[in-house]
Coordinates of C-alpha atoms in Angstrom, one line a residue:
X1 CA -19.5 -10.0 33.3
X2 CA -18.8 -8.9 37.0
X3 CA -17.4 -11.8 39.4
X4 CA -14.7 -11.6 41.8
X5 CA -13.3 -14.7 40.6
X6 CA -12.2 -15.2 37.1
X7 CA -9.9 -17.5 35.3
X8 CA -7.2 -18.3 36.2
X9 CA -9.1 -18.4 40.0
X10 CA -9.8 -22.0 40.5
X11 CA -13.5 -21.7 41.2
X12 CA -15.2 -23.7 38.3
X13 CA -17.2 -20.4 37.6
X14 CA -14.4 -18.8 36.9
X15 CA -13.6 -21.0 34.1
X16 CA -17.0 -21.3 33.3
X17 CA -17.2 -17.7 32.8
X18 CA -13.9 -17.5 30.8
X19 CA -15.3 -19.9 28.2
X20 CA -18.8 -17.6 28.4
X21 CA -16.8 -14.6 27.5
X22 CA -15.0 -16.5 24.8
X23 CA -18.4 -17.6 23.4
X24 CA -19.3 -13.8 23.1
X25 CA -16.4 -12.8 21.7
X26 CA -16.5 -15.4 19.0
X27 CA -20.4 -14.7 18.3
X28 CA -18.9 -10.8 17.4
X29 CA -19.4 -9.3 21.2
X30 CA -17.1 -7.1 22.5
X31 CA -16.7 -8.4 26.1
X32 CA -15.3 -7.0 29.4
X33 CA -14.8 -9.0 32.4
X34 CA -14.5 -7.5 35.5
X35 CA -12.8 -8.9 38.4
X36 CA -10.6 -9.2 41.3
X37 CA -6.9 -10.7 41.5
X38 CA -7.4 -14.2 42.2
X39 CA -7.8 -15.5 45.4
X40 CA -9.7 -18.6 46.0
X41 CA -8.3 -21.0 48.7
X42 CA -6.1 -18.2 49.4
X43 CA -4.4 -18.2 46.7
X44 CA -1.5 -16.1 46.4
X45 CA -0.6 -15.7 42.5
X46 CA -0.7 -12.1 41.1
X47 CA -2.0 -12.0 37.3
X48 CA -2.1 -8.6 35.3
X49 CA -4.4 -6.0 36.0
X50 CA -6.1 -5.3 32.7
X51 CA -5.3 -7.9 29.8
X52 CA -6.5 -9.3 26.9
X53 CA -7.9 -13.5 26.8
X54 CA -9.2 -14.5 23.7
X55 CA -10.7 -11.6 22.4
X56 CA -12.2 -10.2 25.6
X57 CA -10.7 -7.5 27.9
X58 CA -10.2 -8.6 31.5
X59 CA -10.1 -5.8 34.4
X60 CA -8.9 -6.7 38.0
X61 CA -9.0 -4.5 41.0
X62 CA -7.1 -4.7 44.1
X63 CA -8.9 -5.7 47.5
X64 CA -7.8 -5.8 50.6
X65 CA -5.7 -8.8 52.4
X66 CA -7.9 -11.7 53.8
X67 CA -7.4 -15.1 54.5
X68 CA -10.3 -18.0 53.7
X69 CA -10.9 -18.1 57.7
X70 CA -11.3 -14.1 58.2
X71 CA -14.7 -13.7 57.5
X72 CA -14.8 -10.1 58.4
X73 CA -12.2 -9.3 55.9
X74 CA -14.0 -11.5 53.0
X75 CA -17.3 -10.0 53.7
X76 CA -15.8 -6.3 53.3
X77 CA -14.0 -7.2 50.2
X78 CA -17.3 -8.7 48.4
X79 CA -18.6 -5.1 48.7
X80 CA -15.6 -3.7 48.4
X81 CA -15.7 -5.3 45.1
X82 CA -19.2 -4.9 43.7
X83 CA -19.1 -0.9 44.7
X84 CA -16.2 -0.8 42.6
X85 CA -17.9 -3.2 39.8
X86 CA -21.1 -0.9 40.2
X87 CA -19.1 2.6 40.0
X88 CA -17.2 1.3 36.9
X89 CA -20.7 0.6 35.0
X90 CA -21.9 4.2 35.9
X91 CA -18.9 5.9 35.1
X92 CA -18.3 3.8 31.3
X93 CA -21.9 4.3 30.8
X94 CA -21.7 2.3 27.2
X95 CA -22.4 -1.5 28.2
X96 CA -25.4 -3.0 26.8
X97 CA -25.3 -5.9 29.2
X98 CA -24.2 -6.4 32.8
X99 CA -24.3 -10.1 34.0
X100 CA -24.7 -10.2 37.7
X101 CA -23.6 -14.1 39.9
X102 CA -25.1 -14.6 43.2
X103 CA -22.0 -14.3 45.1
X104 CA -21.9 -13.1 47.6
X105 CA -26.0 -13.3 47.9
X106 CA -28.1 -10.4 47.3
X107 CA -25.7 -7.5 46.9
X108 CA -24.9 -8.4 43.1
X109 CA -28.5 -8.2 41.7
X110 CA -29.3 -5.0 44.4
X111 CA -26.3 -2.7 43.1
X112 CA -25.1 -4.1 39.6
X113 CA -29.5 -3.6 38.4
X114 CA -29.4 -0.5 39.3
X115 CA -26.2 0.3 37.8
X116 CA -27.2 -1.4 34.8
X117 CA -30.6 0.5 34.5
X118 CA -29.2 3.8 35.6
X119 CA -27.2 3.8 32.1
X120 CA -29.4 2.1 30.3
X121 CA -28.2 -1.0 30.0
X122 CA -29.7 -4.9 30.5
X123 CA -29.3 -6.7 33.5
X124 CA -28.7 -10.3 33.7
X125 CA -29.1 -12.3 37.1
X126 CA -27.4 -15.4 36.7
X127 CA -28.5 -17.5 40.3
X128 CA -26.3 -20.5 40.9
X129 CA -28.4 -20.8 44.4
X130 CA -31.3 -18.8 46.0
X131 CA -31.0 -17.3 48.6
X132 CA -32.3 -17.5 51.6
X133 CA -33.8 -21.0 50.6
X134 CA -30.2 -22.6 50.3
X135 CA -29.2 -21.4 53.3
X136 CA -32.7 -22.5 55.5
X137 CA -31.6 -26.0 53.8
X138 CA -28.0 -26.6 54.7
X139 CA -29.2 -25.0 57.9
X140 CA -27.0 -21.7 57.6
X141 CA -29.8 -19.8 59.5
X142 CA -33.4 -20.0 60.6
X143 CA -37.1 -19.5 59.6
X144 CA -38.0 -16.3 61.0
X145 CA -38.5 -12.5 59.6
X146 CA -34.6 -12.2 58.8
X147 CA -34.9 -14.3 56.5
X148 CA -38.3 -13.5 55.1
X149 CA -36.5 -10.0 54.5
X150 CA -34.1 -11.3 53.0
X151 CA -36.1 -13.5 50.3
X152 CA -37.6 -10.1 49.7
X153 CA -35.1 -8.4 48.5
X154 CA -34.1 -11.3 46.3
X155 CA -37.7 -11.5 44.8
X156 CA -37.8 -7.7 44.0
X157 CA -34.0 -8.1 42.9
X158 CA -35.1 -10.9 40.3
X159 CA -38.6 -9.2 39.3
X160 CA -36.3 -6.5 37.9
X161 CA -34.1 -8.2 36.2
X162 CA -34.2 -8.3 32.1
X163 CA -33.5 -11.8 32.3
X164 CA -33.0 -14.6 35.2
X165 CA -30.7 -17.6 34.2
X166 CA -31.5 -20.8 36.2
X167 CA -29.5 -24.0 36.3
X168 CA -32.5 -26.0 36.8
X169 CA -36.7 -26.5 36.4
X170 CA -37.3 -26.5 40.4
X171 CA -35.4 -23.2 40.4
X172 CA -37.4 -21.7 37.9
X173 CA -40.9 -23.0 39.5
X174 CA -39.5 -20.9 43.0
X175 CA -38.2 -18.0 40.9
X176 CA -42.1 -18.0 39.5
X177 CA -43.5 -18.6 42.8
X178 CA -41.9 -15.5 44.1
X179 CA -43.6 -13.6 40.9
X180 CA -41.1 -13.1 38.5
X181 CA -42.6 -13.7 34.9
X182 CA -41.8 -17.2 33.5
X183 CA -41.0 -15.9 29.8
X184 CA -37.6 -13.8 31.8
X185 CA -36.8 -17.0 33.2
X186 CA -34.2 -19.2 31.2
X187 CA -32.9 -22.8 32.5
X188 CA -29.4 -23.5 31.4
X189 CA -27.3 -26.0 33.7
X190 CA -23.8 -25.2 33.9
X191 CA -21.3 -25.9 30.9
X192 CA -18.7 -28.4 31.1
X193 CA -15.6 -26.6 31.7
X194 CA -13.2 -25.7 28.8
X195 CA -9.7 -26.9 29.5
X196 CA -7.2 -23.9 29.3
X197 CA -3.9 -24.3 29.4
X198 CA -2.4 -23.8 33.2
X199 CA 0.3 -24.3 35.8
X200 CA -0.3 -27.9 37.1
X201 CA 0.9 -29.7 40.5
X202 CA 1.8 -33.6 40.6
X203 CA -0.9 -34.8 42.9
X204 CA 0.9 -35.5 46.7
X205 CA 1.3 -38.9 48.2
X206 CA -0.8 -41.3 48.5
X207 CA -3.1 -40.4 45.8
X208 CA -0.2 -40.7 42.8
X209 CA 0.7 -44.1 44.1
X210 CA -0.4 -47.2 41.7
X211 CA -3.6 -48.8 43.1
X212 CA -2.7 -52.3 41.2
X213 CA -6.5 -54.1 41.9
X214 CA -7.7 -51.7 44.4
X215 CA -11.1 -50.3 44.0
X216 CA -10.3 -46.3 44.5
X217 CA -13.0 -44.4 45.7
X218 CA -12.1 -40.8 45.5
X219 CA -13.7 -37.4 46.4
X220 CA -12.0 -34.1 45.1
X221 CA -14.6 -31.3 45.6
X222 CA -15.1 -29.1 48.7
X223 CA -15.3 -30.4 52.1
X224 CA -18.5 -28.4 53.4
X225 CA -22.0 -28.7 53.8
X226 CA -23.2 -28.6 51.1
X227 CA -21.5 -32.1 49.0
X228 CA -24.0 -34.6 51.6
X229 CA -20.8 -36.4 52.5
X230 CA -22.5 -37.9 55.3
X231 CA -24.0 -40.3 52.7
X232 CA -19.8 -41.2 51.6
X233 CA -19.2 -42.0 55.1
X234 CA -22.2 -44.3 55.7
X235 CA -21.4 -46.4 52.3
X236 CA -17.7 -46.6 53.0
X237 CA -18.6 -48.2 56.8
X238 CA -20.9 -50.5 55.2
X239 CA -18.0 -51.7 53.2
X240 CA -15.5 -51.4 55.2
X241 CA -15.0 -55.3 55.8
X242 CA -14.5 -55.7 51.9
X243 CA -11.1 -56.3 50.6
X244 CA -9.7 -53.7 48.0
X245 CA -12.1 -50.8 48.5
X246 CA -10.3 -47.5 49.5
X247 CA -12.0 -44.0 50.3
X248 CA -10.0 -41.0 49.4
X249 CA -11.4 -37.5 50.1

């Protein structure tokens, strides 16, 4: 499994891959996950470089120093990362599997499926978005031959792949629509995260305060583009003459 973040990185994948790998291990796989140190949110916290969680072997490599905001830096370290991810499969030569995220877009199903096939190994593409569709929606870039190219590559990336994990039908019927075969196509929505045992933070005033009868609305996920919190804003002006109701983001 090759993601930059990986448990204990607080990106739900990261979890989500953890209990993955603990699935496998428990089914009789041997497992390797490869990652980076974690780093999400800019987090700070070191954790070993090669160890052992529940059953499966975890391998880390160090990047370079970034900082959420340094885009240049986080862009260089994504490839940093999967040329290292993509060397280690060609120089172990003895996976059966590789298991390839679309983060960052593109670059994991381009090198990791050829690094797969080059040893003679599977290739899973695992898409938790397509790309460049998700980012002509959000309105990240425009209609135009850039991103026809780009969609390109992704198709050719995903007709190549052994298998093409989807988290959802409309996914697979544009996965199809680009020509990849419908039998290599496989619709699983994420898992609900596994709890593992971690360092935990009292939550900061106000949100630990007693509400008593007040109706708390509250909205814990990223701020961004992408969580239509437009629609939040809207409902809580609508309401914003009743008693009792308080918005918390």
């Amino acid at each position: 499994i090759v993601h930059r973040h990986y448990w204990p990185d607080t990106t739900p994948q990261a979890t989500i891959l953890r209990s993955i790998a603990k699935r496998w291990t428990e089914d009789g796989h041997e497992v390797v996950a490869f990652s980076g140190q974690p780093s999400y949110n800019d987090a700070s916290s070191k954790s070993p470089w090669r160890e052992n969680l529940d059953g499966s072997e975890v391998r880390r490599v160090p990047l370079l120093p970034e900082s959420k905001s340094n885009y240049v830096a986080r862009g260089l370290n994504y490839g940093l990362f999967l040329g290292r991810a993509a060397a280690h499969v060609l120089r172990a030569r003895d996976y059966d599997l590789i298991v390839g995220l679309t983060t960052p877009p593109l670059l994991p199903a381009l090198l990791l499926r050829s690094a797969a096939h080059a040893t003679g190994a599977a290739f899973l593409y695992h898409c938790l978005d397509i790309y460049p569709e998700v980012a002509l929606a959000t309105g990240l870039m425009d209609a135009g031959r850039w991103s026809n190219t780009l969609r390109s590559v992704d198709a050719w990336s995903a007709r190549r792949s052994d298998a093409v994990v989807v988290l959802s039908t409309d996914m697979k019927e544009l996965q199809v629509s680009r020509g990849v075969g419908p039998d290599a196509i496989h619709v699983i929505n994420n898992i609900d995260i596994e709890e593992f045992e971690t360092a935990t933070e009292e939550l900061p005033a106000p949100y630990n305060e007693a509400t008593g009868d007040e109706f708390r609305v509250v909205f814990a996920g990223n701020l961004g583009r992408f969580q239509c919190l437009p629609t939040i804003i809207e409902s809580a002006e609508l309401l914003a003459d009743e008693p009792g109701i308080r918005f918390d983001f």
